[in-house]
Amino acid sequence: MPDKACRLCRRIVKGNICPACKTSDLSKSWKGILVVVNPESDIAKEAGITAPGKYAIRVK
Ligand SMILES: [Zn+2]
């Protein structure tokens, strides 16, 4: 089964619940992966990401 992306935080989730948002509002329609190692970086700040992890760039 393909990974899904959380519609709220765009985190790429394995399973049916986002561990950050505790929501099952996940999408199979997403594009691009952004790997955030340092949430203090400009790229993470621009994307509004506050925790390290793998994120989808676009979620439908
Ligand atoms: Zn989430």
PDB file of C-alpha atoms and ligand atoms in Angstrom:
ATOM      1  CA  MET A   1       0.000   0.000   0.000  1.00  0.00           C
ATOM      2  CA  PRO A   2       1.399   3.429  -0.890  1.00  0.00           C
ATOM      3  CA  ASP A   3       2.196   5.948   1.802  1.00  0.00           C
ATOM      4  CA  LYS A   4      -0.357   8.667   2.469  1.00  0.00           C
ATOM      5  CA  ALA A   5       0.068  12.297   3.364  1.00  0.00           C
ATOM      6  CA  CYS A   6      -1.703  14.092   6.190  1.00  0.00           C
ATOM      7  CA  ARG A   7      -3.981  16.858   4.898  1.00  0.00           C
ATOM      8  CA  LEU A   8      -3.335  18.988   7.980  1.00  0.00           C
ATOM      9  CA  CYS A   9       0.459  18.939   8.326  1.00  0.00           C
ATOM     10  CA  ARG A  10       1.477  17.210   5.063  1.00  0.00           C
ATOM     11  CA  ARG A  11       3.569  14.659   6.926  1.00  0.00           C
ATOM     12  CA  ILE A  12       3.985  11.381   5.062  1.00  0.00           C
ATOM     13  CA  VAL A  13       2.313   8.731   7.160  1.00  0.00           C
ATOM     14  CA  LYS A  14       2.573   4.968   7.210  1.00  0.00           C
ATOM     15  CA  GLY A  15      -0.731   3.597   8.403  1.00  0.00           C
ATOM     16  CA  ASN A  16      -4.054   5.336   8.842  1.00  0.00           C
ATOM     17  CA  ILE A  17      -3.437   7.976  11.523  1.00  0.00           C
ATOM     18  CA  CYS A  18      -1.060  10.922  11.463  1.00  0.00           C
ATOM     19  CA  PRO A  19       1.135  10.591  14.581  1.00  0.00           C
ATOM     20  CA  ALA A  20       1.417  14.383  14.861  1.00  0.00           C
ATOM     21  CA  CYS A  21      -2.220  15.418  14.351  1.00  0.00           C
ATOM     22  CA  LYS A  22      -3.928  12.213  15.499  1.00  0.00           C
ATOM     23  CA  THR A  23      -6.181  12.520  12.490  1.00  0.00           C
ATOM     24  CA  SER A  24      -7.166  10.011   9.866  1.00  0.00           C
ATOM     25  CA  ASP A  25      -7.635  12.815   7.325  1.00  0.00           C
ATOM     26  CA  LEU A  26      -5.001  11.437   4.959  1.00  0.00           C
ATOM     27  CA  SER A  27      -4.662  11.697   1.200  1.00  0.00           C
ATOM     28  CA  LYS A  28      -3.273   9.283  -1.338  1.00  0.00           C
ATOM     29  CA  SER A  29      -3.015  12.138  -3.850  1.00  0.00           C
ATOM     30  CA  TRP A  30       0.214  13.906  -3.047  1.00  0.00           C
ATOM     31  CA  LYS A  31       3.343  14.891  -4.927  1.00  0.00           C
ATOM     32  CA  GLY A  32       6.948  15.444  -4.050  1.00  0.00           C
ATOM     33  CA  ILE A  33       8.833  14.643  -0.876  1.00  0.00           C
ATOM     34  CA  LEU A  34      10.449  17.237   1.356  1.00  0.00           C
ATOM     35  CA  VAL A  35      12.754  15.728   3.970  1.00  0.00           C
ATOM     36  CA  VAL A  36      13.176  18.089   6.889  1.00  0.00           C
ATOM     37  CA  VAL A  37      16.164  17.366   9.082  1.00  0.00           C
ATOM     38  CA  ASN A  38      16.375  20.763  10.711  1.00  0.00           C
ATOM     39  CA  PRO A  39      13.046  22.527  11.366  1.00  0.00           C
ATOM     40  CA  GLU A  40      15.002  25.745  12.042  1.00  0.00           C
ATOM     41  CA  SER A  41      16.128  25.899   8.406  1.00  0.00           C
ATOM     42  CA  ASP A  42      14.693  28.484   6.023  1.00  0.00           C
ATOM     43  CA  ILE A  43      13.168  25.781   3.819  1.00  0.00           C
ATOM     44  CA  ALA A  44      11.268  24.272   6.736  1.00  0.00           C
ATOM     45  CA  LYS A  45      10.117  27.676   7.953  1.00  0.00           C
ATOM     46  CA  GLU A  46       8.927  28.619   4.491  1.00  0.00           C
ATOM     47  CA  ALA A  47       6.925  25.388   4.295  1.00  0.00           C
ATOM     48  CA  GLY A  48       5.537  25.942   7.783  1.00  0.00           C
ATOM     49  CA  ILE A  49       7.095  22.756   9.123  1.00  0.00           C
ATOM     50  CA  THR A  50       8.035  22.639  12.783  1.00  0.00           C
ATOM     51  CA  ALA A  51       9.187  19.050  13.302  1.00  0.00           C
ATOM     52  CA  PRO A  52      11.726  16.888  11.460  1.00  0.00           C
ATOM     53  CA  GLY A  53      10.358  14.263   9.116  1.00  0.00           C
ATOM     54  CA  LYS A  54       9.206  13.524   5.602  1.00  0.00           C
ATOM     55  CA  TYR A  55       6.553  15.779   4.112  1.00  0.00           C
ATOM     56  CA  ALA A  56       4.629  15.931   0.876  1.00  0.00           C
ATOM     57  CA  ILE A  57       5.186  19.107  -1.098  1.00  0.00           C
ATOM     58  CA  ARG A  58       1.628  19.086  -2.453  1.00  0.00           C
ATOM     59  CA  VAL A  59      -1.420  17.330  -1.010  1.00  0.00           C
ATOM     60  CA  LYS A  60      -4.761  17.255  -2.758  1.00  0.00           C
TER      61      LYS A  60
HETATM   62 ZN    ZN B   1      -0.664  15.553  10.389  1.00  0.00          ZN
END
